[in-house]
mmCIF file of N, CA and C and ligand atoms in Angstrom:
data_model
loop_
_atom_site.group_PDB
_atom_site.id
_atom_site.type_symbol
_atom_site.label_atom_id
_atom_site.label_comp_id
_atom_site.label_asym_id
_atom_site.label_seq_id
_atom_site.Cartn_x
_atom_site.Cartn_y
_atom_site.Cartn_z
ATOM 1 N N MET A 1 -29.604 2.261 10.537
ATOM 2 C CA MET A 1 -28.613 1.246 10.215
ATOM 3 C C MET A 1 -28.470 1.156 8.690
ATOM 4 N N LEU A 2 -27.226 1.055 8.243
ATOM 5 C CA LEU A 2 -26.933 1.021 6.815
ATOM 6 C C LEU A 2 -26.706 -0.423 6.368
ATOM 7 N N PHE A 3 -27.414 -0.842 5.304
ATOM 8 C CA PHE A 3 -27.257 -2.200 4.783
ATOM 9 C C PHE A 3 -26.526 -2.148 3.449
ATOM 10 N N LYS A 4 -25.657 -3.134 3.236
ATOM 11 C CA LYS A 4 -25.006 -3.267 1.936
ATOM 12 C C LYS A 4 -25.952 -3.997 1.000
ATOM 13 N N ARG A 5 -26.050 -3.496 -0.219
ATOM 14 C CA ARG A 5 -26.845 -4.208 -1.227
ATOM 15 C C ARG A 5 -25.881 -5.035 -2.059
ATOM 16 N N TYR A 6 -26.036 -6.335 -1.994
ATOM 17 C CA TYR A 6 -25.111 -7.210 -2.694
ATOM 18 C C TYR A 6 -25.413 -7.284 -4.189
ATOM 19 N N ILE A 7 -24.354 -7.496 -4.941
ATOM 20 C CA ILE A 7 -24.426 -7.676 -6.391
ATOM 21 C C ILE A 7 -23.956 -9.102 -6.666
ATOM 22 N N LEU A 8 -24.791 -9.884 -7.313
ATOM 23 C CA LEU A 8 -24.480 -11.290 -7.585
ATOM 24 C C LEU A 8 -24.326 -11.492 -9.087
ATOM 25 N N PHE A 9 -23.250 -12.191 -9.460
ATOM 26 C CA PHE A 9 -23.062 -12.542 -10.871
ATOM 27 C C PHE A 9 -22.139 -13.748 -10.959
ATOM 28 N N THR A 10 -21.920 -14.221 -12.172
ATOM 29 C CA THR A 10 -21.158 -15.454 -12.384
ATOM 30 C C THR A 10 -19.938 -15.170 -13.240
ATOM 31 N N LEU A 11 -18.816 -15.780 -12.847
ATOM 32 C CA LEU A 11 -17.599 -15.736 -13.656
ATOM 33 C C LEU A 11 -17.258 -17.148 -14.108
ATOM 34 N N LEU A 12 -16.910 -17.283 -15.365
ATOM 35 C CA LEU A 12 -16.458 -18.565 -15.905
ATOM 36 C C LEU A 12 -14.991 -18.429 -16.263
ATOM 37 N N TYR A 13 -14.200 -19.377 -15.787
ATOM 38 C CA TYR A 13 -12.770 -19.373 -16.135
ATOM 39 C C TYR A 13 -12.317 -20.811 -16.308
ATOM 40 N N GLY A 14 -11.878 -21.148 -17.519
ATOM 41 C CA GLY A 14 -11.547 -22.537 -17.804
ATOM 42 C C GLY A 14 -12.773 -23.405 -17.586
ATOM 43 N N ASP A 15 -12.602 -24.453 -16.794
ATOM 44 C CA ASP A 15 -13.730 -25.345 -16.495
ATOM 45 C C ASP A 15 -14.447 -24.969 -15.208
ATOM 46 N N GLU A 16 -14.025 -23.867 -14.599
ATOM 47 C CA GLU A 16 -14.573 -23.492 -13.290
ATOM 48 C C GLU A 16 -15.669 -22.428 -13.420
ATOM 49 N N THR A 17 -16.626 -22.503 -12.511
ATOM 50 C CA THR A 17 -17.696 -21.507 -12.402
ATOM 51 C C THR A 17 -17.626 -20.896 -11.011
ATOM 52 N N TYR A 18 -17.609 -19.577 -10.954
ATOM 53 C CA TYR A 18 -17.521 -18.862 -9.677
ATOM 54 C C TYR A 18 -18.775 -18.012 -9.514
ATOM 55 N N GLN A 19 -19.484 -18.242 -8.403
ATOM 56 C CA GLN A 19 -20.628 -17.402 -8.071
ATOM 57 C C GLN A 19 -20.099 -16.254 -7.207
ATOM 58 N N ILE A 20 -20.193 -15.051 -7.704
ATOM 59 C CA ILE A 20 -19.601 -13.882 -7.044
ATOM 60 C C ILE A 20 -20.673 -13.114 -6.277
ATOM 61 N N LYS A 21 -20.311 -12.741 -5.068
ATOM 62 C CA LYS A 21 -21.173 -11.894 -4.236
ATOM 63 C C LYS A 21 -20.310 -10.731 -3.769
ATOM 64 N N THR A 22 -20.642 -9.539 -4.216
ATOM 65 C CA THR A 22 -19.841 -8.372 -3.881
ATOM 66 C C THR A 22 -20.785 -7.191 -3.665
ATOM 67 N N PHE A 23 -20.221 -6.026 -3.519
ATOM 68 C CA PHE A 23 -21.039 -4.815 -3.379
ATOM 69 C C PHE A 23 -20.264 -3.643 -3.964
ATOM 70 N N ALA A 24 -20.988 -2.625 -4.345
ATOM 71 C CA ALA A 24 -20.363 -1.442 -4.943
ATOM 72 C C ALA A 24 -19.325 -0.890 -3.975
ATOM 73 N N GLY A 25 -18.133 -0.644 -4.492
ATOM 74 C CA GLY A 25 -17.069 -0.081 -3.674
ATOM 75 C C GLY A 25 -16.137 -1.115 -3.079
ATOM 76 N N GLU A 26 -16.490 -2.410 -3.133
ATOM 77 C CA GLU A 26 -15.575 -3.424 -2.578
ATOM 78 C C GLU A 26 -14.308 -3.514 -3.424
ATOM 79 N N TYR A 27 -14.444 -3.342 -4.723
ATOM 80 C CA TYR A 27 -13.296 -3.349 -5.652
ATOM 81 C C TYR A 27 -13.435 -2.158 -6.579
ATOM 82 N N ASP A 28 -12.306 -1.691 -7.104
ATOM 83 C CA ASP A 28 -12.357 -0.558 -8.034
ATOM 84 C C ASP A 28 -13.096 -0.921 -9.317
ATOM 85 N N ASP A 29 -12.875 -2.144 -9.797
ATOM 86 C CA ASP A 29 -13.471 -2.572 -11.064
ATOM 87 C C ASP A 29 -13.467 -4.101 -11.128
ATOM 88 N N LEU A 30 -14.052 -4.640 -12.202
ATOM 89 C CA LEU A 30 -14.144 -6.096 -12.336
ATOM 90 C C LEU A 30 -12.766 -6.739 -12.451
ATOM 91 N N ARG A 31 -11.813 -6.052 -13.080
ATOM 92 C CA ARG A 31 -10.444 -6.582 -13.188
ATOM 93 C C ARG A 31 -9.851 -6.855 -11.808
ATOM 94 N N GLU A 32 -9.995 -5.896 -10.914
ATOM 95 C CA GLU A 32 -9.441 -6.054 -9.573
ATOM 96 C C GLU A 32 -10.106 -7.230 -8.850
ATOM 97 N N LEU A 33 -11.419 -7.353 -8.973
ATOM 98 C CA LEU A 33 -12.119 -8.478 -8.340
ATOM 99 C C LEU A 33 -11.593 -9.806 -8.883
ATOM 100 N N ILE A 34 -11.462 -9.901 -10.207
ATOM 101 C CA ILE A 34 -10.983 -11.149 -10.820
ATOM 102 C C ILE A 34 -9.565 -11.458 -10.356
ATOM 103 N N ASN A 35 -8.699 -10.459 -10.335
ATOM 104 C CA ASN A 35 -7.317 -10.694 -9.916
ATOM 105 C C ASN A 35 -7.228 -11.115 -8.456
ATOM 106 N N LYS A 36 -8.073 -10.577 -7.605
ATOM 107 C CA LYS A 36 -7.999 -10.926 -6.177
ATOM 108 C C LYS A 36 -8.679 -12.252 -5.879
ATOM 109 N N GLN A 37 -9.759 -12.573 -6.585
ATOM 110 C CA GLN A 37 -10.502 -13.794 -6.251
ATOM 111 C C GLN A 37 -10.081 -15.010 -7.069
ATOM 112 N N ILE A 38 -9.646 -14.808 -8.317
ATOM 113 C CA ILE A 38 -9.363 -15.954 -9.189
ATOM 114 C C ILE A 38 -7.886 -16.021 -9.582
ATOM 115 N N GLN A 39 -7.258 -14.893 -9.760
ATOM 116 C CA GLN A 39 -5.840 -14.787 -10.087
ATOM 117 C C GLN A 39 -5.440 -15.525 -11.364
ATOM 118 N N PRO A 40 -6.084 -15.216 -12.498
ATOM 119 C CA PRO A 40 -5.633 -15.835 -13.749
ATOM 120 C C PRO A 40 -4.240 -15.302 -14.098
ATOM 121 N N PRO A 41 -3.369 -16.138 -14.634
ATOM 122 C CA PRO A 41 -2.026 -15.664 -14.970
ATOM 123 C C PRO A 41 -2.065 -14.585 -16.058
ATOM 124 N N ASN A 42 -1.225 -13.581 -15.889
ATOM 125 C CA ASN A 42 -1.060 -12.493 -16.872
ATOM 126 C C ASN A 42 -2.341 -11.705 -17.128
ATOM 127 N N PHE A 43 -3.237 -11.667 -16.161
ATOM 128 C CA PHE A 43 -4.507 -10.964 -16.331
ATOM 129 C C PHE A 43 -4.369 -9.524 -15.843
ATOM 130 N N GLY A 44 -4.795 -8.574 -16.665
ATOM 131 C CA GLY A 44 -4.774 -7.163 -16.252
ATOM 132 C C GLY A 44 -3.388 -6.620 -16.023
ATOM 133 N N ARG A 45 -2.515 -6.820 -16.958
ATOM 134 C CA ARG A 45 -1.090 -6.507 -16.770
ATOM 135 C C ARG A 45 -0.796 -5.028 -16.634
ATOM 136 N N CYS A 46 -1.646 -4.162 -17.185
ATOM 137 C CA CYS A 46 -1.357 -2.720 -17.070
ATOM 138 C C CYS A 46 -2.071 -2.097 -15.869
ATOM 139 N N ASP A 47 -2.605 -2.950 -14.991
ATOM 140 C CA ASP A 47 -3.276 -2.482 -13.756
ATOM 141 C C ASP A 47 -4.413 -1.512 -14.014
ATOM 142 N N GLY A 48 -5.149 -1.766 -15.084
ATOM 143 C CA GLY A 48 -6.348 -0.980 -15.326
ATOM 144 C C GLY A 48 -6.149 0.313 -16.085
ATOM 145 N N MET A 49 -5.019 0.455 -16.754
ATOM 146 C CA MET A 49 -4.753 1.671 -17.523
ATOM 147 C C MET A 49 -5.412 1.638 -18.900
ATOM 148 N N GLY A 50 -5.987 0.528 -19.281
ATOM 149 C CA GLY A 50 -6.663 0.427 -20.568
ATOM 150 C C GLY A 50 -5.715 0.293 -21.745
ATOM 151 N N ARG A 51 -4.501 -0.217 -21.511
ATOM 152 C CA ARG A 51 -3.500 -0.289 -22.577
ATOM 153 C C ARG A 51 -3.100 -1.694 -22.992
ATOM 154 N N CYS A 52 -3.390 -2.701 -22.169
ATOM 155 C CA CYS A 52 -2.805 -4.015 -22.467
ATOM 156 C C CYS A 52 -3.799 -5.012 -23.088
ATOM 157 N N ALA A 53 -5.072 -4.857 -22.838
ATOM 158 C CA ALA A 53 -6.109 -5.764 -23.347
ATOM 159 C C ALA A 53 -5.942 -7.192 -22.840
ATOM 160 N N THR A 54 -5.272 -7.370 -21.703
ATOM 161 C CA THR A 54 -5.146 -8.714 -21.122
ATOM 162 C C THR A 54 -6.242 -8.984 -20.088
ATOM 163 N N CYS A 55 -7.205 -8.094 -20.009
ATOM 164 C CA CYS A 55 -8.269 -8.237 -18.998
ATOM 165 C C CYS A 55 -9.633 -8.422 -19.664
ATOM 166 N N MET A 56 -9.636 -9.038 -20.834
ATOM 167 C CA MET A 56 -10.884 -9.172 -21.587
ATOM 168 C C MET A 56 -11.843 -10.171 -20.944
ATOM 169 N N VAL A 57 -13.110 -9.766 -20.934
ATOM 170 C CA VAL A 57 -14.194 -10.666 -20.520
ATOM 171 C C VAL A 57 -15.279 -10.603 -21.587
ATOM 172 N N ALA A 58 -15.992 -11.696 -21.700
ATOM 173 C CA ALA A 58 -17.133 -11.756 -22.621
ATOM 174 C C ALA A 58 -18.395 -11.877 -21.787
ATOM 175 N N ILE A 59 -19.304 -10.951 -21.974
ATOM 176 C CA ILE A 59 -20.595 -11.024 -21.287
ATOM 177 C C ILE A 59 -21.490 -11.925 -22.114
ATOM 178 N N GLN A 60 -21.900 -13.038 -21.496
ATOM 179 C CA GLN A 60 -22.706 -14.012 -22.220
ATOM 180 C C GLN A 60 -24.115 -13.463 -22.431
ATOM 181 N N PRO A 61 -24.615 -13.551 -23.655
ATOM 182 C CA PRO A 61 -25.945 -13.006 -23.940
ATOM 183 C C PRO A 61 -27.049 -13.858 -23.323
ATOM 184 N N VAL A 62 -28.156 -13.217 -22.991
ATOM 185 C CA VAL A 62 -29.314 -13.951 -22.471
ATOM 186 C C VAL A 62 -29.837 -14.889 -23.548
ATOM 187 N N ASN A 63 -29.883 -14.383 -24.776
ATOM 188 C CA ASN A 63 -30.310 -15.203 -25.916
ATOM 189 C C ASN A 63 -29.078 -15.837 -26.536
ATOM 190 N N PRO A 64 -28.929 -17.153 -26.474
ATOM 191 C CA PRO A 64 -27.721 -17.801 -26.988
ATOM 192 C C PRO A 64 -27.507 -17.600 -28.482
ATOM 193 N N ALA A 65 -28.510 -17.130 -29.199
ATOM 194 C CA ALA A 65 -28.340 -16.875 -30.632
ATOM 195 C C ALA A 65 -27.513 -15.610 -30.867
ATOM 196 N N ASN A 66 -27.412 -14.751 -29.850
ATOM 197 C CA ASN A 66 -26.635 -13.516 -29.980
ATOM 198 C C ASN A 66 -25.177 -13.763 -29.625
ATOM 199 N N LYS A 67 -24.300 -12.870 -30.089
ATOM 200 C CA LYS A 67 -22.877 -12.991 -29.791
ATOM 201 C C LYS A 67 -22.570 -12.398 -28.418
ATOM 202 N N PRO A 68 -21.535 -12.932 -27.732
ATOM 203 C CA PRO A 68 -21.124 -12.336 -26.463
ATOM 204 C C PRO A 68 -20.612 -10.915 -26.689
ATOM 205 N N ASP A 69 -20.743 -10.087 -25.666
ATOM 206 C CA ASP A 69 -20.284 -8.703 -25.712
ATOM 207 C C ASP A 69 -18.909 -8.641 -25.060
ATOM 208 N N LEU A 70 -17.868 -8.284 -25.825
ATOM 209 C CA LEU A 70 -16.496 -8.257 -25.300
ATOM 210 C C LEU A 70 -16.207 -6.923 -24.632
ATOM 211 N N ASN A 71 -15.561 -6.982 -23.480
ATOM 212 C CA ASN A 71 -15.249 -5.769 -22.711
ATOM 213 C C ASN A 71 -13.903 -5.914 -22.019
ATOM 214 N N LEU A 72 -13.254 -4.762 -21.768
ATOM 215 C CA LEU A 72 -12.106 -4.722 -20.867
ATOM 216 C C LEU A 72 -12.675 -4.697 -19.449
ATOM 217 N N SER A 73 -12.316 -5.671 -18.632
ATOM 218 C CA SER A 73 -12.879 -5.715 -17.275
ATOM 219 C C SER A 73 -12.419 -4.529 -16.437
ATOM 220 N N CYS A 74 -11.299 -3.909 -16.800
ATOM 221 C CA CYS A 74 -10.827 -2.733 -16.045
ATOM 222 C C CYS A 74 -11.694 -1.507 -16.314
ATOM 223 N N GLN A 75 -12.558 -1.592 -17.295
ATOM 224 C CA GLN A 75 -13.455 -0.483 -17.598
ATOM 225 C C GLN A 75 -14.870 -0.757 -17.094
ATOM 226 N N LEU A 76 -15.041 -1.837 -16.320
ATOM 227 C CA LEU A 76 -16.355 -2.195 -15.787
ATOM 228 C C LEU A 76 -16.369 -1.985 -14.274
ATOM 229 N N PRO A 77 -16.977 -0.904 -13.811
ATOM 230 C CA PRO A 77 -17.065 -0.701 -12.363
ATOM 231 C C PRO A 77 -17.995 -1.727 -11.727
ATOM 232 N N ILE A 78 -17.771 -1.979 -10.459
ATOM 233 C CA ILE A 78 -18.644 -2.893 -9.720
ATOM 234 C C ILE A 78 -19.903 -2.125 -9.343
ATOM 235 N N ASN A 79 -20.964 -2.408 -10.053
ATOM 236 C CA ASN A 79 -22.238 -1.753 -9.756
ATOM 237 C C ASN A 79 -23.390 -2.679 -10.181
ATOM 238 N N ASP A 80 -24.586 -2.192 -10.063
ATOM 239 C CA ASP A 80 -25.763 -3.032 -10.335
ATOM 240 C C ASP A 80 -25.848 -3.499 -11.783
ATOM 241 N N GLU A 81 -25.122 -2.867 -12.692
ATOM 242 C CA GLU A 81 -25.166 -3.302 -14.092
ATOM 243 C C GLU A 81 -24.554 -4.690 -14.278
ATOM 244 N N LEU A 82 -23.744 -5.140 -13.317
ATOM 245 C CA LEU A 82 -23.145 -6.475 -13.410
ATOM 246 C C LEU A 82 -24.092 -7.568 -12.904
ATOM 247 N N ALA A 83 -25.120 -7.174 -12.182
ATOM 248 C CA ALA A 83 -25.978 -8.141 -11.487
ATOM 249 C C ALA A 83 -26.589 -9.153 -12.442
ATOM 250 N N ASN A 84 -26.501 -10.404 -12.035
ATOM 251 C CA ASN A 84 -27.133 -11.545 -12.715
ATOM 252 C C ASN A 84 -26.545 -11.840 -14.092
ATOM 253 N N LYS A 85 -25.419 -11.232 -14.430
ATOM 254 C CA LYS A 85 -24.795 -11.525 -15.726
ATOM 255 C C LYS A 85 -23.792 -12.659 -15.576
ATOM 256 N N VAL A 86 -23.421 -13.220 -16.716
ATOM 257 C CA VAL A 86 -22.415 -14.274 -16.759
ATOM 258 C C VAL A 86 -21.255 -13.765 -17.609
ATOM 259 N N PHE A 87 -20.056 -13.749 -17.000
ATOM 260 C CA PHE A 87 -18.858 -13.248 -17.672
ATOM 261 C C PHE A 87 -17.887 -14.410 -17.878
ATOM 262 N N SER A 88 -17.387 -14.547 -19.086
ATOM 263 C CA SER A 88 -16.305 -15.494 -19.337
ATOM 264 C C SER A 88 -14.998 -14.724 -19.346
ATOM 265 N N ILE A 89 -14.033 -15.196 -18.571
ATOM 266 C CA ILE A 89 -12.704 -14.587 -18.562
ATOM 267 C C ILE A 89 -11.936 -15.181 -19.734
ATOM 268 N N LEU A 90 -11.514 -14.317 -20.647
ATOM 269 C CA LEU A 90 -10.842 -14.815 -21.843
ATOM 270 C C LEU A 90 -9.372 -15.067 -21.546
ATOM 271 N N PRO A 91 -8.831 -16.171 -22.048
ATOM 272 C CA PRO A 91 -7.437 -16.498 -21.760
ATOM 273 C C PRO A 91 -6.496 -15.506 -22.439
ATOM 274 N N TYR A 92 -5.388 -15.254 -21.779
ATOM 275 C CA TYR A 92 -4.361 -14.376 -22.352
ATOM 276 C C TYR A 92 -3.588 -15.142 -23.416
ATOM 277 N N THR A 93 -3.511 -14.559 -24.594
ATOM 278 C CA THR A 93 -2.714 -15.177 -25.657
ATOM 279 C C THR A 93 -1.733 -14.138 -26.172
ATOM 280 N N PRO A 94 -0.438 -14.310 -25.863
ATOM 281 C CA PRO A 94 0.553 -13.307 -26.281
ATOM 282 C C PRO A 94 0.701 -13.221 -27.783
HETATM 283 S S1 FES B 101 -5.817 -4.070 -17.334
HETATM 284 FE FE1 FES B 101 -4.816 -3.480 -19.131
HETATM 285 S S2 FES B 101 -6.429 -2.992 -20.485
HETATM 286 FE FE2 FES B 101 -7.440 -3.630 -18.681
#
C-alpha cells in the first residue's frame, strides 16, 4: 500500500493565517497552490513563466534578526523543502 507523505507549512496573507497540508505532485508549484487555495487578486499573472514578479513570497527566517528570503512562488516546487516554513504572500503593487 502506498502512503502519501504530507508537507505542512504556513501561508500568511493580509491578516489571515493558512495552515497548508499538501503533498508532492498535488500542485505544480507554490504559485498554483496559492492561486487555488487563497486566490489573491493579480497573483501570478504570467502563469508561472517567471516574467511578471506578481507571485512574490517572503520566507520568514527562523531567527527574527535575519531578513526574510524573497522568492518567486512559481519557482518553488511543492516538496519537502517547504515543510514547516512560514511564507508571507506579498501584495501586488503595480
Ligand atoms: S507567476 Fe509570473 S513570475 Fe511567477
